[in-house]
C-alpha cells in the first residue's frame, strides 16, 4: 500500500494500471507490507496526498486507480480478499525518528521526483545503493536503517546541487540532510585512516595544476581504475577523464 489511514484502519493503493488493482482484489488472502512512516492521521488527508503523489509520480492530476480498503470483503460481497493482513515494518525508522533533523526524511511520500533530477542517481542507478531505498532519499535513510559504517559513503556521493530539495513535493531539504549525515559521521570519528590519507593526497594533487593537466591523464585513469574499478565496474563501464581539463580548454578557447 501507498498509505495507511489511522482513523479508519484503512490502507490506500494507488497505481497507473489496472493490473496492480487486480493483484489486491483477486487473491483470497492479501498480505500487505508497509513502513510505519506511511501512516496518515485521517482519511481526509488523501484529498491532499493522492493528487500530490500522482502529480510527481505519474505527471497526472490524480492516480488512474485509487482503492481504499478497510478489511476483507463482506459476506455478500463478490470482490476483495477473504482474509487481509498488514505487516508494519520499523527497520530503524523509530531510531531515525529520534534523530534531528534527519527525521524529516520520513515525510517522504515515495513519489520518486528526486530520483528523476538527481545527477548522481541518473548515472549510478538503483544497484549502486544496495538497498530498496535508492537515490537522494536512500542516501539519507540507509545509514540509519542498515549500517552507518557501511552506507555513510552514500551521503558523500552527492553534488549538493539542491535539485532534489527543489523538486520535493513535501518540502524536504534533502541535500541539507546529506550534509548533516556527513557532519555526524565526522563527529563520531567514523572516517578511516585510509580515507583521510586519500583526501589529503587528493587535496595536494588538486592544488598543483601540473598534476591536473593533460600529462597526468594516463596516471589519473590508472588511479581511478585501481581504487574504484572493482566497486564501479561490476555494474557499468568505468568512465575516462577528458583529454583536456577545463583549465586547458579555457586557455585554448581564449588563445
Short mmCIF file of C-alpha atoms in Angstrom, two decimals:
data_model
loop_
_atom_site.label_atom_id
_atom_site.label_comp_id
_atom_site.label_asym_id
_atom_site.label_seq_id
_atom_site.Cartn_x
_atom_site.Cartn_y
_atom_site.Cartn_z
CA UNK A 1 0.00 0.00 0.00
CA UNK A 2 1.00 3.62 -0.50
CA UNK A 3 -0.55 4.96 2.71
CA UNK A 4 -2.08 3.72 5.96
CA UNK A 5 -5.09 5.67 7.27
CA UNK A 6 -5.09 5.64 11.06
CA UNK A 7 -8.61 6.85 11.83
CA UNK A 8 -10.37 4.22 9.70
CA UNK A 9 -7.77 1.46 9.93
CA UNK A 10 -7.65 1.56 6.12
CA UNK A 11 -4.97 1.10 3.50
CA UNK A 12 -4.73 3.08 0.27
CA UNK A 13 -3.43 1.65 -3.00
CA UNK A 14 -2.62 3.88 -5.98
CA UNK A 15 -1.38 2.83 -9.39
CA UNK A 16 -1.40 3.74 -13.08
CA UNK A 17 -2.62 0.38 -14.41
CA UNK A 18 -5.47 -1.96 -13.59
CA UNK A 19 -3.19 -4.98 -13.20
CA UNK A 20 -1.97 -3.84 -9.79
CA UNK A 21 -5.57 -3.38 -8.70
CA UNK A 22 -6.35 -6.94 -9.74
CA UNK A 23 -3.44 -8.13 -7.60
CA UNK A 24 -5.06 -6.74 -4.45
CA UNK A 25 -8.63 -7.88 -5.19
CA UNK A 26 -8.31 -11.36 -6.73
CA UNK A 27 -6.27 -13.25 -4.08
CA UNK A 28 -8.20 -14.94 -1.28
CA UNK A 29 -5.55 -13.89 1.22
CA UNK A 30 -3.98 -10.43 0.91
CA UNK A 31 -0.77 -9.70 2.84
CA UNK A 32 0.44 -6.10 2.71
CA UNK A 33 3.85 -4.88 3.84
CA UNK A 34 4.33 -1.21 4.68
CA UNK A 35 6.68 1.03 6.67
CA UNK A 36 5.32 2.83 9.70
CA UNK A 37 6.28 6.15 8.09
CA UNK A 38 3.44 5.73 5.56
CA UNK A 39 0.81 6.41 8.25
CA UNK A 40 -1.62 9.31 7.71
CA UNK A 41 -3.84 10.53 10.59
CA UNK A 42 -7.12 10.86 8.69
CA UNK A 43 -8.77 9.53 5.57
CA UNK A 44 -9.44 13.12 4.53
CA UNK A 45 -5.67 13.57 4.14
CA UNK A 46 -5.91 11.56 0.93
CA UNK A 47 -7.53 14.60 -0.67
CA UNK A 48 -4.09 16.22 -0.45
CA UNK A 49 -1.71 13.29 -0.83
CA UNK A 50 -3.43 11.43 -3.69
CA UNK A 51 -3.15 14.28 -6.24
CA UNK A 52 0.26 15.26 -4.82
CA UNK A 53 1.60 11.73 -5.30
CA UNK A 54 0.06 11.36 -8.76
CA UNK A 55 1.43 14.68 -9.99
CA UNK A 56 5.02 13.99 -9.02
CA UNK A 57 4.93 10.24 -9.70
CA UNK A 58 2.94 9.97 -12.94
CA UNK A 59 2.55 13.56 -14.11
CA UNK A 60 -1.24 13.41 -13.71
CA UNK A 61 -3.73 15.27 -11.57
CA UNK A 62 -4.97 12.05 -9.94
CA UNK A 63 -3.84 8.42 -9.98
CA UNK A 64 -5.59 6.29 -12.60
CA UNK A 65 -6.58 3.78 -9.95
CA UNK A 66 -7.15 4.51 -6.27
CA UNK A 67 -8.55 1.94 -3.87
CA UNK A 68 -9.05 2.31 -0.13
CA UNK A 69 -9.61 -0.96 1.72
CA UNK A 70 -10.73 -1.30 5.33
CA UNK A 71 -10.51 -5.05 5.68
CA UNK A 72 -11.58 -8.27 3.94
CA UNK A 73 -14.73 -8.43 1.87
CA UNK A 74 -18.12 -8.70 3.50
CA UNK A 75 -20.25 -11.82 3.38
CA UNK A 76 -22.40 -10.69 0.44
CA UNK A 77 -19.58 -9.02 -1.48
CA UNK A 78 -18.01 -10.63 -4.54
CA UNK A 79 -14.84 -8.56 -4.74
CA UNK A 80 -11.81 -8.43 -2.47
CA UNK A 81 -9.82 -10.90 -0.36
CA UNK A 82 -11.39 -13.23 2.17
CA UNK A 83 -8.55 -12.52 4.61
CA UNK A 84 -6.38 -9.44 4.87
CA UNK A 85 -3.21 -8.88 6.89
CA UNK A 86 -0.95 -5.85 7.18
CA UNK A 87 2.67 -6.13 8.28
CA UNK A 88 4.10 -2.88 9.66
CA UNK A 89 7.86 -2.51 9.36
CA UNK A 90 10.04 -0.42 11.67
CA UNK A 91 13.52 -1.41 10.40
CA UNK A 92 15.28 1.55 12.03
CA UNK A 93 12.55 4.10 11.40
CA UNK A 94 11.97 4.63 15.12
CA UNK A 95 15.67 5.37 15.66
CA UNK A 96 15.61 7.73 12.70
CA UNK A 97 12.53 9.46 14.14
CA UNK A 98 14.61 10.36 17.21
CA UNK A 99 17.38 11.91 15.10
CA UNK A 100 17.05 15.62 14.37
CA UNK A 101 16.94 16.92 11.67
CA UNK A 102 17.30 13.70 9.62
CA UNK A 103 13.87 12.60 10.87
CA UNK A 104 12.36 14.89 8.21
CA UNK A 105 13.17 12.26 5.57
CA UNK A 106 10.35 10.10 6.98
CA UNK A 107 7.91 12.62 5.46
CA UNK A 108 8.84 11.25 2.03
CA UNK A 109 5.81 10.01 0.05
CA UNK A 110 7.96 7.85 -2.26
CA UNK A 111 6.98 9.70 -5.43
CA UNK A 112 10.45 9.39 -6.99
CA UNK A 113 10.67 13.01 -8.15
CA UNK A 114 14.12 13.45 -6.58
CA UNK A 115 15.39 10.40 -8.49
CA UNK A 116 14.44 11.97 -11.81
CA UNK A 117 16.52 15.12 -11.21
CA UNK A 118 19.49 13.70 -9.27
CA UNK A 119 22.63 13.71 -11.47
CA UNK A 120 24.29 11.03 -9.33
CA UNK A 121 21.33 8.65 -9.39
CA UNK A 122 20.85 9.00 -13.14
CA UNK A 123 24.40 7.74 -13.70
CA UNK A 124 24.78 5.27 -10.82
CA UNK A 125 21.32 3.67 -10.96
CA UNK A 126 19.48 1.56 -8.38
CA UNK A 127 22.10 -1.15 -7.97
CA UNK A 128 24.71 1.27 -6.60
CA UNK A 129 22.66 1.86 -3.44
CA UNK A 130 22.46 -1.83 -2.42
CA UNK A 131 19.09 -1.22 -0.77
CA UNK A 132 15.40 -0.83 -1.54
CA UNK A 133 15.85 2.85 -0.68
CA UNK A 134 17.72 4.48 -3.55
CA UNK A 135 18.52 7.94 -4.82
CA UNK A 136 18.85 11.01 -2.57
CA UNK A 137 16.26 9.67 -0.11
CA UNK A 138 18.10 6.37 0.20
CA UNK A 139 21.40 8.17 0.78
CA UNK A 140 19.85 9.83 3.85
CA UNK A 141 17.92 6.82 5.19
CA UNK A 142 20.25 3.87 4.55
CA UNK A 143 22.91 4.75 7.16
CA UNK A 144 20.21 4.72 9.87
CA UNK A 145 18.18 1.75 8.66
CA UNK A 146 21.05 -0.52 7.69
CA UNK A 147 24.53 0.42 8.87
CA UNK A 148 26.14 3.81 9.36
CA UNK A 149 29.62 2.42 8.71
CA UNK A 150 28.64 0.60 5.52
CA UNK A 151 26.31 3.17 3.97
CA UNK A 152 27.55 6.61 5.06
CA UNK A 153 29.53 6.85 1.81
CA UNK A 154 26.20 7.35 0.01
CA UNK A 155 25.76 10.68 1.78
CA UNK A 156 29.09 11.78 0.29
CA UNK A 157 28.08 10.66 -3.22
CA UNK A 158 26.22 13.89 -3.92
CA UNK A 159 26.89 17.08 -5.83
CA UNK A 160 24.79 19.03 -3.28
CA UNK A 161 23.20 20.82 -6.24
CA UNK A 162 19.90 21.00 -4.33
CA UNK A 163 17.78 19.77 -7.25
CA UNK A 164 16.24 17.06 -5.05
CA UNK A 165 15.19 19.61 -2.44
CA UNK A 166 13.80 21.97 -5.08
CA UNK A 167 11.55 19.31 -6.63
CA UNK A 168 10.41 17.57 -3.42
CA UNK A 169 6.60 17.96 -3.15
CA UNK A 170 6.61 17.83 0.66
CA UNK A 171 9.46 20.32 1.07
CA UNK A 172 12.23 18.10 2.48
CA UNK A 173 15.67 19.76 2.30
CA UNK A 174 17.29 16.51 1.22
CA UNK A 175 20.69 17.95 0.32
CA UNK A 176 20.94 19.58 3.77
CA UNK A 177 20.15 16.25 5.43
CA UNK A 178 23.02 14.70 3.46
CA UNK A 179 25.29 17.34 4.96
CA UNK A 180 24.01 16.52 8.46
CA UNK A 181 24.83 12.86 7.84
CA UNK A 182 28.37 13.87 6.89
CA UNK A 183 28.72 16.04 9.96
CA UNK A 184 27.51 13.22 12.20
CA UNK A 185 29.99 10.84 10.59
CA UNK A 186 32.89 13.20 11.30
CA UNK A 187 31.66 13.99 14.83
CA UNK A 188 31.52 10.25 15.61
CA UNK A 189 35.02 9.82 14.16
CA UNK A 190 33.81 7.24 11.64
CA UNK A 191 36.34 8.17 8.94
CA UNK A 192 39.07 5.60 8.43
CA UNK A 193 42.77 6.48 8.31
CA UNK A 194 42.84 5.30 4.69
CA UNK A 195 40.05 7.71 3.77
CA UNK A 196 41.78 10.64 5.50
CA UNK A 197 45.03 9.81 3.71
CA UNK A 198 43.23 9.60 0.38
CA UNK A 199 41.59 13.01 0.78
CA UNK A 200 44.90 14.53 1.90
CA UNK A 201 46.67 13.26 -1.23
CA UNK A 202 43.78 14.37 -3.44
CA UNK A 203 43.93 17.87 -1.96
CA UNK A 204 47.69 18.13 -2.54
CA UNK A 205 47.27 16.99 -6.14
CA UNK A 206 44.29 19.26 -6.83
CA UNK A 207 46.27 22.31 -5.71
CA UNK A 208 49.03 21.61 -8.26
CA UNK A 209 47.97 22.46 -11.79
CA UNK A 210 50.80 20.42 -13.31
CA UNK A 211 49.31 17.27 -11.79
CA UNK A 212 45.80 18.04 -13.01
CA UNK A 213 46.50 18.93 -16.64
CA UNK A 214 46.97 16.72 -19.70
CA UNK A 215 50.24 14.94 -18.99
CA UNK A 216 48.73 13.20 -15.97
CA UNK A 217 45.76 11.81 -17.96
CA UNK A 218 47.03 8.22 -18.06
CA UNK A 219 48.05 8.42 -14.40
CA UNK A 220 44.61 9.69 -13.35
CA UNK A 221 42.76 7.00 -15.30
CA UNK A 222 45.05 4.36 -13.81
CA UNK A 223 44.39 5.57 -10.26
CA UNK A 224 40.60 5.62 -10.65
CA UNK A 225 40.68 2.11 -12.07
CA UNK A 226 42.90 0.94 -9.22
CA UNK A 227 40.84 2.41 -6.37
CA UNK A 228 37.31 2.37 -7.78
CA UNK A 229 37.39 -0.18 -10.58
CA UNK A 230 36.10 -3.16 -8.60
CA UNK A 231 33.24 -1.23 -7.00
CA UNK A 232 32.17 0.70 -10.11
CA UNK A 233 32.92 -1.72 -12.95
CA UNK A 234 30.81 -4.55 -11.57
CA UNK A 235 27.69 -2.83 -12.90
CA UNK A 236 28.95 -0.36 -15.56
CA UNK A 237 31.92 0.76 -17.59
CA UNK A 238 34.49 2.91 -15.82
CA UNK A 239 34.33 6.48 -17.24
CA UNK A 240 37.55 8.03 -18.56
CA UNK A 241 38.87 11.53 -17.86
CA UNK A 242 38.63 14.03 -20.70
CA UNK A 243 41.81 14.54 -22.72
CA UNK A 244 41.93 18.19 -21.70
CA UNK A 245 40.94 19.71 -18.36
CA UNK A 246 38.64 22.72 -18.17
CA UNK A 247 41.71 24.84 -17.45
CA UNK A 248 43.40 23.71 -20.66
CA UNK A 249 40.21 24.05 -22.71
CA UNK A 250 39.70 27.57 -21.39
CA UNK A 251 43.22 28.58 -22.37
CA UNK A 252 42.74 27.10 -25.84
CA UNK A 253 39.45 28.95 -26.37
CA UNK A 254 40.94 32.22 -25.15
CA UNK A 255 44.12 31.97 -27.22
#
